[in-house]
């Protein structure tokens, strides 16, 4: 299952992405927001990130206006590797090299087609492991070593 959340700045892109993901056969859970009213992106970033870390969702997608706030938020949660991407190469690398478990997009910088292309590139890519796993292990070690990350 993929869980997807946004603030008001990402709502319309979230709606488009949910349709795209469902058309592709993915099970999708919408974590909100679902109105244009101004909300705080950390609330939705935390919710999606925690569902991924808990294993309730396999992957997460977060969208705010630029994607910056959501990526800062999600990466505070131990075990989350959230990647803010703006082109297809970055989206593919986010999985192949970084095994990103959360994709972050900017609702005010991407059109719907581009956002679907980025999500598709990330979902269709496979983590390469090997030397990249060694690097991720170092990130995990950092999370364990820094008390504020526990
Ligand atoms: C909300 O106006 C905006 O700050 C938010 O969507 C996001 O861009 C933050 O990084």
PDB file of C-alpha atoms and ligand atoms in Angstrom:
ATOM      1  CA  UNK A   1       0.000   0.000   0.000  1.00  0.00           C
ATOM      2  CA  UNK A   2       1.169   3.529  -0.784  1.00  0.00           C
ATOM      3  CA  UNK A   3       0.169   6.316   1.600  1.00  0.00           C
ATOM      4  CA  UNK A   4      -0.020   9.823   0.197  1.00  0.00           C
ATOM      5  CA  UNK A   5      -0.415  13.105   2.038  1.00  0.00           C
ATOM      6  CA  UNK A   6      -0.223  16.799   1.298  1.00  0.00           C
ATOM      7  CA  UNK A   7      -0.911  20.223   2.681  1.00  0.00           C
ATOM      8  CA  UNK A   8      -3.140  22.728   0.850  1.00  0.00           C
ATOM      9  CA  UNK A   9      -0.240  23.568  -1.496  1.00  0.00           C
ATOM     10  CA  UNK A  10      -0.107  19.974  -2.708  1.00  0.00           C
ATOM     11  CA  UNK A  11      -3.771  19.058  -2.677  1.00  0.00           C
ATOM     12  CA  UNK A  12      -4.498  19.291  -6.376  1.00  0.00           C
ATOM     13  CA  UNK A  13      -1.375  17.328  -7.319  1.00  0.00           C
ATOM     14  CA  UNK A  14      -2.253  14.724  -4.681  1.00  0.00           C
ATOM     15  CA  UNK A  15      -5.673  14.241  -6.275  1.00  0.00           C
ATOM     16  CA  UNK A  16      -4.076  13.729  -9.699  1.00  0.00           C
ATOM     17  CA  UNK A  17      -1.480  11.331  -8.310  1.00  0.00           C
ATOM     18  CA  UNK A  18      -4.075   9.213  -6.530  1.00  0.00           C
ATOM     19  CA  UNK A  19      -5.912   8.712  -9.837  1.00  0.00           C
ATOM     20  CA  UNK A  20      -2.659   7.848 -11.589  1.00  0.00           C
ATOM     21  CA  UNK A  21      -1.595   5.355  -8.914  1.00  0.00           C
ATOM     22  CA  UNK A  22      -4.994   3.669  -8.860  1.00  0.00           C
ATOM     23  CA  UNK A  23      -5.008   3.441 -12.671  1.00  0.00           C
ATOM     24  CA  UNK A  24      -1.681   1.639 -12.346  1.00  0.00           C
ATOM     25  CA  UNK A  25      -3.183  -0.822  -9.886  1.00  0.00           C
ATOM     26  CA  UNK A  26      -1.617   0.383  -6.651  1.00  0.00           C
ATOM     27  CA  UNK A  27      -3.559   0.336  -3.405  1.00  0.00           C
ATOM     28  CA  UNK A  28      -3.535   3.924  -2.147  1.00  0.00           C
ATOM     29  CA  UNK A  29      -4.425   5.466   1.209  1.00  0.00           C
ATOM     30  CA  UNK A  30      -5.118   9.198   1.304  1.00  0.00           C
ATOM     31  CA  UNK A  31      -3.777  10.739   4.521  1.00  0.00           C
ATOM     32  CA  UNK A  32      -5.256  14.173   3.722  1.00  0.00           C
ATOM     33  CA  UNK A  33      -5.509  17.112   3.598  1.00  0.00           C
ATOM     34  CA  UNK A  34      -8.723  17.232   1.635  1.00  0.00           C
ATOM     35  CA  UNK A  35      -9.665  20.882   1.524  1.00  0.00           C
ATOM     36  CA  UNK A  36      -8.080  24.110   0.345  1.00  0.00           C
ATOM     37  CA  UNK A  37      -7.960  25.436   3.906  1.00  0.00           C
ATOM     38  CA  UNK A  38      -4.479  26.301   5.079  1.00  0.00           C
ATOM     39  CA  UNK A  39      -2.945  23.527   7.177  1.00  0.00           C
ATOM     40  CA  UNK A  40       0.485  22.792   8.618  1.00  0.00           C
ATOM     41  CA  UNK A  41       2.568  20.450   6.459  1.00  0.00           C
ATOM     42  CA  UNK A  42       4.396  18.830   9.429  1.00  0.00           C
ATOM     43  CA  UNK A  43       1.117  17.259  10.579  1.00  0.00           C
ATOM     44  CA  UNK A  44       0.729  15.370   7.307  1.00  0.00           C
ATOM     45  CA  UNK A  45       4.423  14.674   6.870  1.00  0.00           C
ATOM     46  CA  UNK A  46       4.578  13.073  10.289  1.00  0.00           C
ATOM     47  CA  UNK A  47       1.461  10.988   9.690  1.00  0.00           C
ATOM     48  CA  UNK A  48       2.702   9.557   6.384  1.00  0.00           C
ATOM     49  CA  UNK A  49       6.249   8.980   7.658  1.00  0.00           C
ATOM     50  CA  UNK A  50       5.050   7.161  10.762  1.00  0.00           C
ATOM     51  CA  UNK A  51       2.798   4.875   8.722  1.00  0.00           C
ATOM     52  CA  UNK A  52       5.785   3.945   6.536  1.00  0.00           C
ATOM     53  CA  UNK A  53       8.119   3.316   9.484  1.00  0.00           C
ATOM     54  CA  UNK A  54       5.425   1.240  11.183  1.00  0.00           C
ATOM     55  CA  UNK A  55       5.133  -0.899   8.059  1.00  0.00           C
ATOM     56  CA  UNK A  56       1.449  -0.069   7.615  1.00  0.00           C
ATOM     57  CA  UNK A  57       2.374   1.416   4.241  1.00  0.00           C
ATOM     58  CA  UNK A  58       5.172   0.120   2.053  1.00  0.00           C
ATOM     59  CA  UNK A  59       5.933   3.548   0.588  1.00  0.00           C
ATOM     60  CA  UNK A  60       4.828   7.146   1.053  1.00  0.00           C
ATOM     61  CA  UNK A  61       4.384  10.203  -1.122  1.00  0.00           C
ATOM     62  CA  UNK A  62       4.289  13.726   0.333  1.00  0.00           C
ATOM     63  CA  UNK A  63       3.463  16.978  -1.415  1.00  0.00           C
ATOM     64  CA  UNK A  64       3.573  20.568  -0.217  1.00  0.00           C
ATOM     65  CA  UNK A  65       4.074  23.774  -2.181  1.00  0.00           C
ATOM     66  CA  UNK A  66       7.773  23.309  -2.836  1.00  0.00           C
ATOM     67  CA  UNK A  67       8.308  19.879  -1.283  1.00  0.00           C
ATOM     68  CA  UNK A  68      10.914  21.389   1.019  1.00  0.00           C
ATOM     69  CA  UNK A  69       8.887  21.467   4.213  1.00  0.00           C
ATOM     70  CA  UNK A  70       7.626  17.931   3.730  1.00  0.00           C
ATOM     71  CA  UNK A  71      11.126  16.590   3.089  1.00  0.00           C
ATOM     72  CA  UNK A  72      12.515  18.327   6.175  1.00  0.00           C
ATOM     73  CA  UNK A  73       9.669  16.901   8.244  1.00  0.00           C
ATOM     74  CA  UNK A  74       9.752  13.335   6.963  1.00  0.00           C
ATOM     75  CA  UNK A  75      13.509  13.037   7.326  1.00  0.00           C
ATOM     76  CA  UNK A  76      13.185  13.766  11.062  1.00  0.00           C
ATOM     77  CA  UNK A  77      11.520  10.367  11.488  1.00  0.00           C
ATOM     78  CA  UNK A  78      14.046   7.613  12.113  1.00  0.00           C
ATOM     79  CA  UNK A  79      13.991   5.076   9.297  1.00  0.00           C
ATOM     80  CA  UNK A  80      12.642   7.481   6.711  1.00  0.00           C
ATOM     81  CA  UNK A  81      14.611   8.237   3.591  1.00  0.00           C
ATOM     82  CA  UNK A  82      12.582  10.991   1.957  1.00  0.00           C
ATOM     83  CA  UNK A  83      13.713  12.287  -1.434  1.00  0.00           C
ATOM     84  CA  UNK A  84      12.570  15.592  -2.903  1.00  0.00           C
ATOM     85  CA  UNK A  85      12.868  15.217  -6.663  1.00  0.00           C
ATOM     86  CA  UNK A  86      12.261  17.502  -9.606  1.00  0.00           C
ATOM     87  CA  UNK A  87      13.251  15.378 -12.593  1.00  0.00           C
ATOM     88  CA  UNK A  88      12.980  11.775 -13.737  1.00  0.00           C
ATOM     89  CA  UNK A  89      16.671  11.012 -13.246  1.00  0.00           C
ATOM     90  CA  UNK A  90      16.489  12.117  -9.609  1.00  0.00           C
ATOM     91  CA  UNK A  91      13.307  10.082  -9.102  1.00  0.00           C
ATOM     92  CA  UNK A  92      14.966   6.930 -10.464  1.00  0.00           C
ATOM     93  CA  UNK A  93      18.161   7.483  -8.472  1.00  0.00           C
ATOM     94  CA  UNK A  94      16.120   8.075  -5.311  1.00  0.00           C
ATOM     95  CA  UNK A  95      15.167   4.394  -5.473  1.00  0.00           C
ATOM     96  CA  UNK A  96      18.190   2.824  -7.197  1.00  0.00           C
ATOM     97  CA  UNK A  97      20.821   4.446  -4.985  1.00  0.00           C
ATOM     98  CA  UNK A  98      19.013   5.829  -1.929  1.00  0.00           C
ATOM     99  CA  UNK A  99      16.153   3.327  -1.589  1.00  0.00           C
ATOM    100  CA  UNK A 100      13.956   6.278  -0.686  1.00  0.00           C
ATOM    101  CA  UNK A 101      10.838   5.068   1.058  1.00  0.00           C
ATOM    102  CA  UNK A 102       9.125   8.439   0.737  1.00  0.00           C
ATOM    103  CA  UNK A 103       8.935  10.501  -2.465  1.00  0.00           C
ATOM    104  CA  UNK A 104       8.456  14.242  -2.012  1.00  0.00           C
ATOM    105  CA  UNK A 105       7.072  16.536  -4.695  1.00  0.00           C
ATOM    106  CA  UNK A 106       6.332  20.250  -5.011  1.00  0.00           C
ATOM    107  CA  UNK A 107       2.723  21.010  -5.866  1.00  0.00           C
ATOM    108  CA  UNK A 108       3.554  24.543  -6.949  1.00  0.00           C
ATOM    109  CA  UNK A 109       6.473  23.621  -9.163  1.00  0.00           C
ATOM    110  CA  UNK A 110       5.234  20.556 -11.074  1.00  0.00           C
ATOM    111  CA  UNK A 111       2.366  20.017 -13.465  1.00  0.00           C
ATOM    112  CA  UNK A 112       0.287  16.852 -13.151  1.00  0.00           C
ATOM    113  CA  UNK A 113       1.964  14.984 -16.000  1.00  0.00           C
ATOM    114  CA  UNK A 114       5.434  15.658 -14.643  1.00  0.00           C
ATOM    115  CA  UNK A 115       4.419  14.595 -11.149  1.00  0.00           C
ATOM    116  CA  UNK A 116       3.016  11.299 -12.480  1.00  0.00           C
ATOM    117  CA  UNK A 117       6.194  10.750 -14.521  1.00  0.00           C
ATOM    118  CA  UNK A 118       8.315  11.267 -11.383  1.00  0.00           C
ATOM    119  CA  UNK A 119       6.194   8.955  -9.249  1.00  0.00           C
ATOM    120  CA  UNK A 120       6.240   6.336 -11.994  1.00  0.00           C
ATOM    121  CA  UNK A 121      10.015   6.497 -12.391  1.00  0.00           C
ATOM    122  CA  UNK A 122      10.473   6.048  -8.631  1.00  0.00           C
ATOM    123  CA  UNK A 123       7.980   3.196  -8.364  1.00  0.00           C
ATOM    124  CA  UNK A 124       9.344   1.361 -11.408  1.00  0.00           C
ATOM    125  CA  UNK A 125      12.974   1.514 -10.249  1.00  0.00           C
ATOM    126  CA  UNK A 126      14.647  -1.081  -8.030  1.00  0.00           C
ATOM    127  CA  UNK A 127      17.194  -0.512  -5.273  1.00  0.00           C
ATOM    128  CA  UNK A 128      20.621  -1.683  -6.453  1.00  0.00           C
ATOM    129  CA  UNK A 129      21.983  -2.670  -3.012  1.00  0.00           C
ATOM    130  CA  UNK A 130      25.725  -3.390  -2.792  1.00  0.00           C
ATOM    131  CA  UNK A 131      27.783  -0.263  -2.149  1.00  0.00           C
ATOM    132  CA  UNK A 132      24.562   1.726  -1.844  1.00  0.00           C
ATOM    133  CA  UNK A 133      23.405  -0.489   1.024  1.00  0.00           C
ATOM    134  CA  UNK A 134      26.726   0.158   2.769  1.00  0.00           C
ATOM    135  CA  UNK A 135      26.004   3.889   2.541  1.00  0.00           C
ATOM    136  CA  UNK A 136      22.467   3.479   3.833  1.00  0.00           C
ATOM    137  CA  UNK A 137      23.841   1.431   6.731  1.00  0.00           C
ATOM    138  CA  UNK A 138      25.970   4.456   7.632  1.00  0.00           C
ATOM    139  CA  UNK A 139      22.867   6.646   7.688  1.00  0.00           C
ATOM    140  CA  UNK A 140      21.122   4.115   9.929  1.00  0.00           C
ATOM    141  CA  UNK A 141      24.161   4.118  12.225  1.00  0.00           C
ATOM    142  CA  UNK A 142      23.932   7.922  12.403  1.00  0.00           C
ATOM    143  CA  UNK A 143      20.282   7.698  13.399  1.00  0.00           C
ATOM    144  CA  UNK A 144      21.225   5.340  16.206  1.00  0.00           C
ATOM    145  CA  UNK A 145      24.204   7.456  17.338  1.00  0.00           C
ATOM    146  CA  UNK A 146      22.376  10.776  17.558  1.00  0.00           C
ATOM    147  CA  UNK A 147      20.076  10.795  20.606  1.00  0.00           C
ATOM    148  CA  UNK A 148      17.692  13.352  19.092  1.00  0.00           C
ATOM    149  CA  UNK A 149      16.982  10.994  16.198  1.00  0.00           C
ATOM    150  CA  UNK A 150      15.918   8.053  18.354  1.00  0.00           C
TER     151      UNK A 150
HETATM  152  C1  LIG B   1       2.500  26.594   2.457  1.00  0.00           C
HETATM  153  O1  LIG B   1       2.165  27.876   2.071  1.00  0.00           O
HETATM  154  C2  LIG B   1       3.930  26.277   2.038  1.00  0.00           C
HETATM  155  O2  LIG B   1       4.808  26.915   2.893  1.00  0.00           O
HETATM  156  C3  LIG B   1       4.144  24.792   2.037  1.00  0.00           C
HETATM  157  O3  LIG B   1       3.258  24.190   1.165  1.00  0.00           O
HETATM  158  C4  LIG B   1       5.511  24.301   1.612  1.00  0.00           C
HETATM  159  O4  LIG B   1       5.908  24.854   0.407  1.00  0.00           O
HETATM  160  C5  LIG B   1       6.558  24.360   2.632  1.00  0.00           C
HETATM  161  O5  LIG B   1       7.714  23.937   2.431  1.00  0.00           O
END
